[in-house]
Amino acid sequence: MAVATLGTVVLDCPDPRALASFYAEVLGGTVEAEGEADWVDLRLPGGRTLAFQAAPGHVPPKWPAPDGSQQFHLDLTVEDMDAAEKEILALGAKVLETGDQERGWRVYADPAGHPFCLCAT
């Protein structure tokens, strides 16, 4: 029996509202923030929540970095890799690695520097 269930994945970043808006464009959903918003929730279709927390002095992870951990990354499944790449780059993502075309993935950084992958269905 499981001890817990996954609630929310939280990303530290310099500007929670801006990063939540980026992921809202990528994944859909509704950005929810109150006041100055050191914490912003992105309510995703299907009921999951992705949250963003202000982290003064945030230092983005490096990709790849054998001398430093990336901490985690998100795998985002897409139907049309080229179309999805065009859209995320227009939103401010940066290419980190072209990935493995045979296995169907490519690596990017979001505007705050967190790595994420687009993965073919």
CSV table of N, CA, C and O in Angstrom, one decimal:
chain,number,residue,atom,x,y,z
A,1,MET,N,0.8,-1.2,0.0
A,1,MET,CA,0.0,0.0,0.0
A,1,MET,C,0.9,1.2,0.0
A,1,MET,O,1.9,1.3,0.7
A,2,ALA,N,0.5,2.2,-0.8
A,2,ALA,CA,1.2,3.5,-0.9
A,2,ALA,C,1.1,4.3,0.4
A,2,ALA,O,0.1,4.3,1.1
A,3,VAL,N,2.2,5.0,0.8
A,3,VAL,CA,2.2,5.9,1.9
A,3,VAL,C,1.5,7.2,1.6
A,3,VAL,O,0.9,7.9,2.4
A,4,ALA,N,1.7,7.7,0.3
A,4,ALA,CA,1.2,9.0,-0.1
A,4,ALA,C,0.8,9.0,-1.5
A,4,ALA,O,1.1,8.0,-2.3
A,5,THR,N,0.2,10.0,-2.0
A,5,THR,CA,-0.1,10.2,-3.4
A,5,THR,C,0.6,11.6,-3.8
A,5,THR,O,0.8,12.4,-3.0
A,6,LEU,N,0.9,11.7,-5.1
A,6,LEU,CA,1.5,12.9,-5.6
A,6,LEU,C,0.5,14.0,-5.6
A,6,LEU,O,-0.6,13.9,-6.2
A,7,GLY,N,0.9,15.1,-4.9
A,7,GLY,CA,0.0,16.3,-4.9
A,7,GLY,C,0.3,17.2,-6.0
A,7,GLY,O,-0.2,17.2,-7.1
A,8,THR,N,1.4,18.0,-5.8
A,8,THR,CA,1.8,19.1,-6.7
A,8,THR,C,3.3,19.0,-6.9
A,8,THR,O,4.0,18.8,-6.0
A,9,VAL,N,3.7,19.3,-8.2
A,9,VAL,CA,5.1,19.5,-8.5
A,9,VAL,C,5.3,21.0,-8.4
A,9,VAL,O,4.6,21.8,-9.0
A,10,VAL,N,6.4,21.4,-7.7
A,10,VAL,CA,6.6,22.8,-7.5
A,10,VAL,C,8.0,23.2,-8.1
A,10,VAL,O,9.0,22.5,-7.8
A,11,LEU,N,8.0,24.2,-8.9
A,11,LEU,CA,9.3,24.7,-9.5
A,11,LEU,C,9.7,26.0,-8.9
A,11,LEU,O,8.9,26.9,-8.8
A,12,ASP,N,10.9,26.0,-8.4
A,12,ASP,CA,11.5,27.3,-7.9
A,12,ASP,C,11.9,28.1,-9.1
A,12,ASP,O,12.4,27.6,-10.1
A,13,CYS,N,11.7,29.4,-9.0
A,13,CYS,CA,12.0,30.3,-10.2
A,13,CYS,C,12.1,31.8,-9.7
A,13,CYS,O,11.6,32.1,-8.6
A,14,PRO,N,12.6,32.6,-10.5
A,14,PRO,CA,12.7,34.0,-10.1
A,14,PRO,C,11.3,34.8,-10.3
A,14,PRO,O,11.1,35.7,-9.5
A,15,ASP,N,10.5,34.4,-11.2
A,15,ASP,CA,9.2,35.0,-11.5
A,15,ASP,C,8.1,34.0,-11.6
A,15,ASP,O,7.8,33.5,-12.7
A,16,PRO,N,7.4,33.6,-10.5
A,16,PRO,CA,6.4,32.6,-10.6
A,16,PRO,C,5.3,32.8,-11.6
A,16,PRO,O,4.8,31.9,-12.3
A,17,ARG,N,4.8,34.1,-11.7
A,17,ARG,CA,3.7,34.4,-12.6
A,17,ARG,C,4.1,34.2,-14.1
A,17,ARG,O,3.4,33.6,-14.9
A,18,ALA,N,5.3,34.7,-14.4
A,18,ALA,CA,5.8,34.5,-15.8
A,18,ALA,C,6.0,33.1,-16.1
A,18,ALA,O,5.6,32.7,-17.3
A,19,LEU,N,6.6,32.3,-15.2
A,19,LEU,CA,6.8,30.9,-15.6
A,19,LEU,C,5.5,30.1,-15.6
A,19,LEU,O,5.3,29.2,-16.5
A,20,ALA,N,4.6,30.4,-14.8
A,20,ALA,CA,3.2,29.8,-14.8
A,20,ALA,C,2.6,30.1,-16.2
A,20,ALA,O,1.9,29.2,-16.8
A,21,SER,N,2.7,31.3,-16.6
A,21,SER,CA,2.1,31.7,-17.9
A,21,SER,C,2.8,30.9,-19.1
A,21,SER,O,2.1,30.5,-20.0
A,22,PHE,N,4.1,30.7,-19.0
A,22,PHE,CA,4.8,29.9,-20.0
A,22,PHE,C,4.2,28.5,-20.1
A,22,PHE,O,3.8,28.0,-21.1
A,23,TYR,N,4.1,27.9,-18.9
A,23,TYR,CA,3.6,26.5,-18.9
A,23,TYR,C,2.1,26.4,-19.2
A,23,TYR,O,1.6,25.4,-19.7
A,24,ALA,N,1.3,27.5,-18.9
A,24,ALA,CA,-0.1,27.5,-19.3
A,24,ALA,C,-0.2,27.5,-20.8
A,24,ALA,O,-1.1,26.9,-21.4
A,25,GLU,N,0.7,28.2,-21.5
A,25,GLU,CA,0.6,28.2,-23.0
A,25,GLU,C,1.1,26.8,-23.5
A,25,GLU,O,0.5,26.4,-24.5
A,26,VAL,N,2.0,26.2,-22.8
A,26,VAL,CA,2.5,24.9,-23.3
A,26,VAL,C,1.5,23.8,-23.0
A,26,VAL,O,1.2,22.9,-23.8
A,27,LEU,N,0.9,23.7,-21.8
A,27,LEU,CA,0.1,22.6,-21.3
A,27,LEU,C,-1.4,22.9,-21.2
A,27,LEU,O,-2.2,22.0,-21.0
A,28,GLY,N,-1.8,24.2,-21.3
A,28,GLY,CA,-3.2,24.6,-21.1
A,28,GLY,C,-3.4,24.8,-19.6
A,28,GLY,O,-2.4,24.8,-18.8
A,29,GLY,N,-4.6,25.1,-19.2
A,29,GLY,CA,-4.9,25.3,-17.8
A,29,GLY,C,-5.1,26.7,-17.4
A,29,GLY,O,-5.1,27.6,-18.2
A,30,THR,N,-5.3,26.9,-16.1
A,30,THR,CA,-5.6,28.2,-15.6
A,30,THR,C,-4.6,28.6,-14.5
A,30,THR,O,-4.3,27.9,-13.6
A,31,VAL,N,-4.0,29.8,-14.7
A,31,VAL,CA,-3.1,30.4,-13.7
A,31,VAL,C,-3.9,31.0,-12.6
A,31,VAL,O,-4.8,31.8,-12.8
A,32,GLU,N,-3.5,30.6,-11.3
A,32,GLU,CA,-4.2,31.2,-10.2
A,32,GLU,C,-3.1,31.7,-9.2
A,32,GLU,O,-2.2,31.0,-8.8
A,33,ALA,N,-3.2,33.1,-9.0
A,33,ALA,CA,-2.3,33.7,-8.1
A,33,ALA,C,-3.0,34.8,-7.3
A,33,ALA,O,-4.0,35.3,-7.7
A,34,GLU,N,-2.5,35.0,-6.1
A,34,GLU,CA,-3.1,36.1,-5.2
A,34,GLU,C,-2.1,37.1,-4.9
A,34,GLU,O,-0.9,36.8,-4.6
A,35,GLY,N,-2.4,38.4,-5.0
A,35,GLY,CA,-1.6,39.5,-4.6
A,35,GLY,C,-0.2,39.5,-5.3
A,35,GLY,O,-0.1,39.3,-6.5
A,36,GLU,N,0.9,39.7,-4.5
A,36,GLU,CA,2.2,39.7,-5.1
A,36,GLU,C,2.7,38.4,-5.6
A,36,GLU,O,3.6,38.4,-6.4
A,37,ALA,N,2.1,37.3,-5.2
A,37,ALA,CA,2.3,36.0,-5.8
A,37,ALA,C,3.7,35.5,-5.7
A,37,ALA,O,4.4,35.4,-6.7
A,38,ASP,N,4.1,35.1,-4.5
A,38,ASP,CA,5.4,34.4,-4.3
A,38,ASP,C,5.1,32.9,-4.6
A,38,ASP,O,6.1,32.1,-4.7
A,39,TRP,N,3.9,32.6,-4.8
A,39,TRP,CA,3.4,31.2,-5.1
A,39,TRP,C,2.3,31.3,-6.1
A,39,TRP,O,1.3,32.1,-5.9
A,40,VAL,N,2.4,30.6,-7.3
A,40,VAL,CA,1.4,30.6,-8.3
A,40,VAL,C,1.1,29.2,-8.7
A,40,VAL,O,2.0,28.4,-8.8
A,41,ASP,N,-0.2,28.9,-8.8
A,41,ASP,CA,-0.7,27.5,-9.2
A,41,ASP,C,-1.1,27.6,-10.6
A,41,ASP,O,-1.7,28.5,-11.1
A,42,LEU,N,-0.8,26.5,-11.3
A,42,LEU,CA,-1.3,26.3,-12.7
A,42,LEU,C,-2.2,25.1,-12.6
A,42,LEU,O,-1.7,23.9,-12.4
A,43,ARG,N,-3.5,25.3,-12.7
A,43,ARG,CA,-4.5,24.1,-12.6
A,43,ARG,C,-4.6,23.6,-14.0
A,43,ARG,O,-5.1,24.2,-14.9
A,44,LEU,N,-4.1,22.3,-14.2
A,44,LEU,CA,-4.0,21.7,-15.5
A,44,LEU,C,-5.3,21.0,-15.8
A,44,LEU,O,-6.0,20.5,-14.9
A,45,PRO,N,-5.6,20.8,-17.1
A,45,PRO,CA,-6.7,20.0,-17.5
A,45,PRO,C,-6.5,18.6,-16.9
A,45,PRO,O,-5.4,18.1,-16.9
A,46,GLY,N,-7.5,17.9,-16.4
A,46,GLY,CA,-7.4,16.6,-15.8
A,46,GLY,C,-7.2,16.7,-14.3
A,46,GLY,O,-7.1,15.6,-13.7
A,47,GLY,N,-7.1,17.9,-13.7
A,47,GLY,CA,-7.1,18.0,-12.3
A,47,GLY,C,-5.7,18.1,-11.6
A,47,GLY,O,-5.7,18.3,-10.4
A,48,ARG,N,-4.6,17.9,-12.3
A,48,ARG,CA,-3.3,18.1,-11.7
A,48,ARG,C,-3.0,19.6,-11.5
A,48,ARG,O,-3.6,20.4,-12.2
A,49,THR,N,-2.0,19.9,-10.6
A,49,THR,CA,-1.6,21.2,-10.4
A,49,THR,C,0.0,21.3,-10.5
A,49,THR,O,0.6,20.4,-10.0
A,50,LEU,N,0.5,22.2,-11.2
A,50,LEU,CA,1.9,22.5,-11.3
A,50,LEU,C,2.0,23.9,-10.6
A,50,LEU,O,1.3,24.8,-11.0
A,51,ALA,N,2.9,24.0,-9.7
A,51,ALA,CA,3.1,25.2,-8.9
A,51,ALA,C,4.4,25.9,-9.1
A,51,ALA,O,5.4,25.2,-9.4
A,52,PHE,N,4.5,27.2,-8.9
A,52,PHE,CA,5.7,27.9,-9.1
A,52,PHE,C,6.0,28.8,-7.8
A,52,PHE,O,5.1,29.5,-7.4
A,53,GLN,N,7.2,28.7,-7.3
A,53,GLN,CA,7.5,29.4,-6.0
A,53,GLN,C,8.7,30.3,-6.3
A,53,GLN,O,9.7,30.0,-6.9
A,54,ALA,N,8.5,31.6,-5.8
A,54,ALA,CA,9.6,32.6,-5.9
A,54,ALA,C,10.8,32.1,-5.2
A,54,ALA,O,10.8,31.6,-4.0
A,55,ALA,N,12.0,32.2,-5.8
A,55,ALA,CA,13.2,31.8,-5.2
A,55,ALA,C,14.3,32.8,-5.6
A,55,ALA,O,14.9,32.8,-6.6
A,56,PRO,N,14.4,33.8,-4.7
A,56,PRO,CA,15.4,34.9,-4.9
A,56,PRO,C,16.8,34.2,-5.1
A,56,PRO,O,17.2,33.3,-4.4
A,57,GLY,N,17.5,34.7,-6.0
A,57,GLY,CA,18.9,34.1,-6.3
A,57,GLY,C,18.8,32.8,-7.0
A,57,GLY,O,19.8,32.1,-7.0
A,58,HIS,N,17.7,32.5,-7.6
A,58,HIS,CA,17.5,31.2,-8.3
A,58,HIS,C,18.7,31.0,-9.3
A,58,HIS,O,19.0,31.9,-10.1
A,59,VAL,N,19.3,29.9,-9.3
A,59,VAL,CA,20.3,29.5,-10.3
A,59,VAL,C,19.8,28.3,-11.1
A,59,VAL,O,19.6,27.2,-10.5
A,60,PRO,N,19.6,28.5,-12.4
A,60,PRO,CA,19.0,27.4,-13.1
A,60,PRO,C,20.0,26.2,-13.2
A,60,PRO,O,21.2,26.4,-13.2
A,61,PRO,N,19.5,25.0,-13.3
A,61,PRO,CA,20.3,23.8,-13.5
A,61,PRO,C,21.0,23.8,-14.9
A,61,PRO,O,20.6,24.5,-15.8
A,62,LYS,N,22.1,23.1,-15.0
A,62,LYS,CA,22.8,23.0,-16.3
A,62,LYS,C,22.5,21.7,-16.9
A,62,LYS,O,22.2,20.7,-16.3
A,63,TRP,N,22.5,21.7,-18.3
A,63,TRP,CA,22.2,20.4,-19.0
A,63,TRP,C,23.2,20.2,-20.0
A,63,TRP,O,23.5,21.1,-20.8
A,64,PRO,N,23.8,19.1,-20.2
A,64,PRO,CA,24.0,18.1,-19.1
A,64,PRO,C,25.1,18.6,-18.2
A,64,PRO,O,25.9,19.4,-18.6
A,65,ALA,N,25.1,18.2,-17.0
A,65,ALA,CA,26.1,18.6,-16.0
A,65,ALA,C,26.5,17.5,-15.1
A,65,ALA,O,25.9,17.2,-14.1
A,66,PRO,N,27.6,16.8,-15.5
A,66,PRO,CA,28.1,15.7,-14.6
A,66,PRO,C,28.5,16.2,-13.3
A,66,PRO,O,28.6,15.4,-12.3
A,67,ASP,N,28.9,17.5,-13.1
A,67,ASP,CA,29.3,18.0,-11.8
A,67,ASP,C,28.2,18.7,-11.0
A,67,ASP,O,28.5,19.2,-10.0
A,68,GLY,N,27.0,18.7,-11.6
A,68,GLY,CA,25.9,19.3,-10.8
A,68,GLY,C,24.6,18.7,-11.3
A,68,GLY,O,24.3,18.4,-12.4
A,69,SER,N,23.7,18.5,-10.3
A,69,SER,CA,22.4,17.8,-10.6
A,69,SER,C,21.4,18.7,-11.2
A,69,SER,O,21.3,19.9,-10.9
A,70,GLN,N,20.6,18.2,-12.1
A,70,GLN,CA,19.5,19.0,-12.7
A,70,GLN,C,18.3,19.0,-11.8
A,70,GLN,O,17.4,19.6,-12.0
A,71,GLN,N,18.3,18.2,-10.7
A,71,GLN,CA,17.3,18.0,-9.7
A,71,GLN,C,16.1,17.2,-10.3
A,71,GLN,O,15.7,16.2,-9.7
A,72,PHE,N,15.5,17.6,-11.4
A,72,PHE,CA,14.4,16.9,-12.0
A,72,PHE,C,14.2,17.5,-13.4
A,72,PHE,O,14.7,18.5,-13.7
A,73,HIS,N,13.3,16.9,-14.2
A,73,HIS,CA,12.8,17.5,-15.4
A,73,HIS,C,11.5,16.9,-15.7
A,73,HIS,O,11.1,15.9,-15.2
A,74,LEU,N,10.7,17.7,-16.5
A,74,LEU,CA,9.4,17.3,-17.0
A,74,LEU,C,9.5,16.6,-18.3
A,74,LEU,O,10.2,17.1,-19.2
A,75,ASP,N,8.8,15.5,-18.5
A,75,ASP,CA,8.6,14.9,-19.9
A,75,ASP,C,7.2,15.3,-20.3
A,75,ASP,O,6.2,14.9,-19.7
A,76,LEU,N,7.1,16.0,-21.4
A,76,LEU,CA,5.8,16.5,-22.0
A,76,LEU,C,5.6,15.7,-23.3
A,76,LEU,O,6.3,15.8,-24.2
A,77,THR,N,4.5,15.0,-23.3
A,77,THR,CA,4.1,14.2,-24.5
A,77,THR,C,3.4,15.1,-25.6
A,77,THR,O,2.5,15.8,-25.2
A,78,VAL,N,3.9,15.0,-26.8
A,78,VAL,CA,3.3,15.7,-27.9
A,78,VAL,C,3.0,14.8,-29.1
A,78,VAL,O,3.7,13.8,-29.3
A,79,GLU,N,2.1,15.2,-29.9
A,79,GLU,CA,1.8,14.4,-31.1
A,79,GLU,C,2.6,14.8,-32.3
A,79,GLU,O,3.0,14.0,-33.1
A,80,ASP,N,2.9,16.1,-32.5
A,80,ASP,CA,3.7,16.6,-33.6
A,80,ASP,C,4.9,17.4,-33.0
A,80,ASP,O,4.8,18.5,-32.6
A,81,MET,N,6.1,16.7,-33.0
A,81,MET,CA,7.3,17.2,-32.3
A,81,MET,C,7.7,18.6,-33.0
A,81,MET,O,8.0,19.5,-32.2
A,82,ASP,N,7.7,18.7,-34.3
A,82,ASP,CA,8.2,19.9,-34.9
A,82,ASP,C,7.3,21.1,-34.7
A,82,ASP,O,7.7,22.2,-34.4
A,83,ALA,N,6.0,20.8,-34.7
A,83,ALA,CA,5.0,21.9,-34.4
A,83,ALA,C,5.1,22.3,-33.0
A,83,ALA,O,5.1,23.5,-32.7
A,84,ALA,N,5.2,21.4,-32.0
A,84,ALA,CA,5.4,21.7,-30.6
A,84,ALA,C,6.6,22.5,-30.4
A,84,ALA,O,6.6,23.5,-29.6
A,85,GLU,N,7.7,22.1,-31.0
A,85,GLU,CA,9.0,22.8,-30.8
A,85,GLU,C,8.9,24.2,-31.3
A,85,GLU,O,9.3,25.2,-30.6
A,86,LYS,N,8.3,24.5,-32.4
A,86,LYS,CA,8.1,25.8,-32.9
A,86,LYS,C,7.3,26.7,-31.9
A,86,LYS,O,7.7,27.8,-31.7
A,87,GLU,N,6.3,26.1,-31.3
A,87,GLU,CA,5.5,26.9,-30.4
A,87,GLU,C,6.2,27.2,-29.1
A,87,GLU,O,6.2,28.3,-28.6
A,88,ILE,N,6.9,26.2,-28.5
A,88,ILE,CA,7.6,26.5,-27.3
A,88,ILE,C,8.8,27.4,-27.4
A,88,ILE,O,9.0,28.2,-26.5
A,89,LEU,N,9.4,27.3,-28.6
A,89,LEU,CA,10.5,28.3,-28.8
A,89,LEU,C,10.0,29.7,-28.9
A,89,LEU,O,10.6,30.7,-28.4
A,90,ALA,N,8.8,29.9,-29.6
A,90,ALA,CA,8.2,31.2,-29.7
A,90,ALA,C,7.8,31.7,-28.3
A,90,ALA,O,7.7,32.9,-28.1
A,91,LEU,N,7.5,30.8,-27.3
A,91,LEU,CA,7.1,31.2,-26.0
A,91,LEU,C,8.3,31.5,-25.1
A,91,LEU,O,8.1,32.0,-24.0
A,92,GLY,N,9.5,31.2,-25.6
A,92,GLY,CA,10.7,31.6,-24.8
A,92,GLY,C,11.6,30.4,-24.3
A,92,GLY,O,12.6,30.6,-23.6
A,93,ALA,N,11.2,29.2,-24.7
A,93,ALA,CA,12.1,28.0,-24.4
A,93,ALA,C,13.3,28.1,-25.2
A,93,ALA,O,13.4,28.7,-26.3
A,94,LYS,N,14.4,27.4,-24.8
A,94,LYS,CA,15.7,27.3,-25.5
A,94,LYS,C,16.0,25.8,-25.7
A,94,LYS,O,15.8,25.0,-24.8
A,95,VAL,N,16.6,25.5,-26.8
A,95,VAL,CA,17.0,24.1,-27.1
A,95,VAL,C,18.3,23.8,-26.3
A,95,VAL,O,19.2,24.6,-26.3
A,96,LEU,N,18.2,22.7,-25.6
A,96,LEU,CA,19.4,22.2,-24.8
A,96,LEU,C,20.1,21.1,-25.6
A,96,LEU,O,21.3,20.9,-25.5
A,97,GLU,N,19.3,20.2,-26.2
A,97,GLU,CA,19.8,19.0,-26.8
A,97,GLU,C,18.8,18.5,-27.8
A,97,GLU,O,17.6,18.5,-27.5
A,98,THR,N,19.2,18.2,-29.0
A,98,THR,CA,18.3,17.7,-30.0
A,98,THR,C,17.7,16.4,-29.7
A,98,THR,O,16.7,15.9,-30.3
A,99,GLY,N,18.3,15.7,-28.8
A,99,GLY,CA,17.8,14.4,-28.3
A,99,GLY,C,18.1,13.2,-29.2
A,99,GLY,O,19.0,13.3,-30.0
A,100,ASP,N,17.3,12.2,-29.1
A,100,ASP,CA,17.4,11.0,-29.8
A,100,ASP,C,16.2,10.9,-30.7
A,100,ASP,O,15.1,10.5,-30.3
A,101,GLN,N,16.4,11.1,-32.0
A,101,GLN,CA,15.3,11.1,-33.0
A,101,GLN,C,14.7,9.7,-33.1
A,101,GLN,O,13.5,9.6,-33.3
A,102,GLU,N,15.5,8.7,-32.9
A,102,GLU,CA,14.9,7.3,-33.0
A,102,GLU,C,14.0,7.1,-31.8
A,102,GLU,O,13.0,6.4,-32.0
A,103,ARG,N,14.3,7.5,-30.6
A,103,ARG,CA,13.5,7.3,-29.5
A,103,ARG,C,12.4,8.4,-29.3
A,103,ARG,O,11.5,8.3,-28.6
A,104,GLY,N,12.6,9.5,-30.0
A,104,GLY,CA,11.6,10.5,-30.1
A,104,GLY,C,11.5,11.5,-28.9
A,104,GLY,O,10.5,11.7,-28.4
A,105,TRP,N,12.6,12.1,-28.6
A,105,TRP,CA,12.6,13.2,-27.6
A,105,TRP,C,13.6,14.2,-27.9
A,105,TRP,O,14.6,14.0,-28.5
A,106,ARG,N,13.4,15.4,-27.3
A,106,ARG,CA,14.2,16.6,-27.5
A,106,ARG,C,14.2,17.3,-26.1
A,106,ARG,O,13.2,17.4,-25.5
A,107,VAL,N,15.4,18.0,-25.8
A,107,VAL,CA,15.5,18.6,-24.5
A,107,VAL,C,15.5,20.1,-24.6
A,107,VAL,O,16.3,20.6,-25.5
A,108,TYR,N,14.8,20.8,-23.8
A,108,TYR,CA,14.7,22.3,-23.8
A,108,TYR,C,14.9,22.8,-22.4
A,108,TYR,O,14.8,22.1,-21.4
A,109,ALA,N,15.0,24.1,-22.3
A,109,ALA,CA,15.0,24.8,-21.0
A,109,ALA,C,13.8,25.8,-21.0
A,109,ALA,O,13.6,26.5,-22.1
A,110,ASP,N,13.0,25.9,-20.0
A,110,ASP,CA,12.0,26.9,-19.9
A,110,ASP,C,12.6,28.2,-19.6
A,110,ASP,O,13.8,28.3,-19.5
A,111,PRO,N,11.8,29.3,-19.6
A,111,PRO,CA,12.4,30.7,-19.5
A,111,PRO,C,13.2,30.9,-18.2
A,111,PRO,O,14.1,31.7,-18.1
A,112,ALA,N,13.0,30.0,-17.1
A,112,ALA,CA,13.7,30.1,-15.9
A,112,ALA,C,14.9,29.2,-15.9
A,112,ALA,O,15.7,29.1,-14.9
A,113,GLY,N,15.1,28.4,-17.0
A,113,GLY,CA,16.3,27.5,-17.1
A,113,GLY,C,16.0,26.1,-16.7
A,113,GLY,O,17.0,25.3,-16.7
A,114,HIS,N,14.8,25.7,-16.3
A,114,HIS,CA,14.5,24.3,-15.9
A,114,HIS,C,14.5,23.4,-17.2
A,114,HIS,O,13.8,23.8,-18.1
A,115,PRO,N,15.2,22.3,-17.2
A,115,PRO,CA,15.1,21.4,-18.4
A,115,PRO,C,13.8,20.7,-18.4
A,115,PRO,O,13.2,20.4,-17.4
A,116,PHE,N,13.3,20.5,-19.6
A,116,PHE,CA,12.1,19.7,-19.9
A,116,PHE,C,12.3,19.0,-21.3
A,116,PHE,O,13.0,19.5,-22.1
A,117,CYS,N,11.6,17.9,-21.5
A,117,CYS,CA,11.7,17.2,-22.7
A,117,CYS,C,10.3,17.2,-23.4
A,117,CYS,O,9.3,17.1,-22.8
A,118,LEU,N,10.4,17.3,-24.7
A,118,LEU,CA,9.2,17.0,-25.6
A,118,LEU,C,9.4,15.6,-26.0
A,118,LEU,O,10.5,15.2,-26.5
A,119,CYS,N,8.4,14.8,-25.8
A,119,CYS,CA,8.5,13.3,-26.1
A,119,CYS,C,7.4,13.0,-27.1
A,119,CYS,O,6.2,13.3,-26.9
A,120,ALA,N,7.7,12.3,-28.2
A,120,ALA,CA,6.7,11.9,-29.2
A,120,ALA,C,5.8,10.8,-28.6
A,120,ALA,O,6.2,10.0,-27.8
A,121,THR,N,4.5,10.9,-29.0
A,121,THR,CA,3.6,9.9,-28.6
A,121,THR,C,3.8,8.5,-29.2
A,121,THR,O,4.5,8.4,-30.1
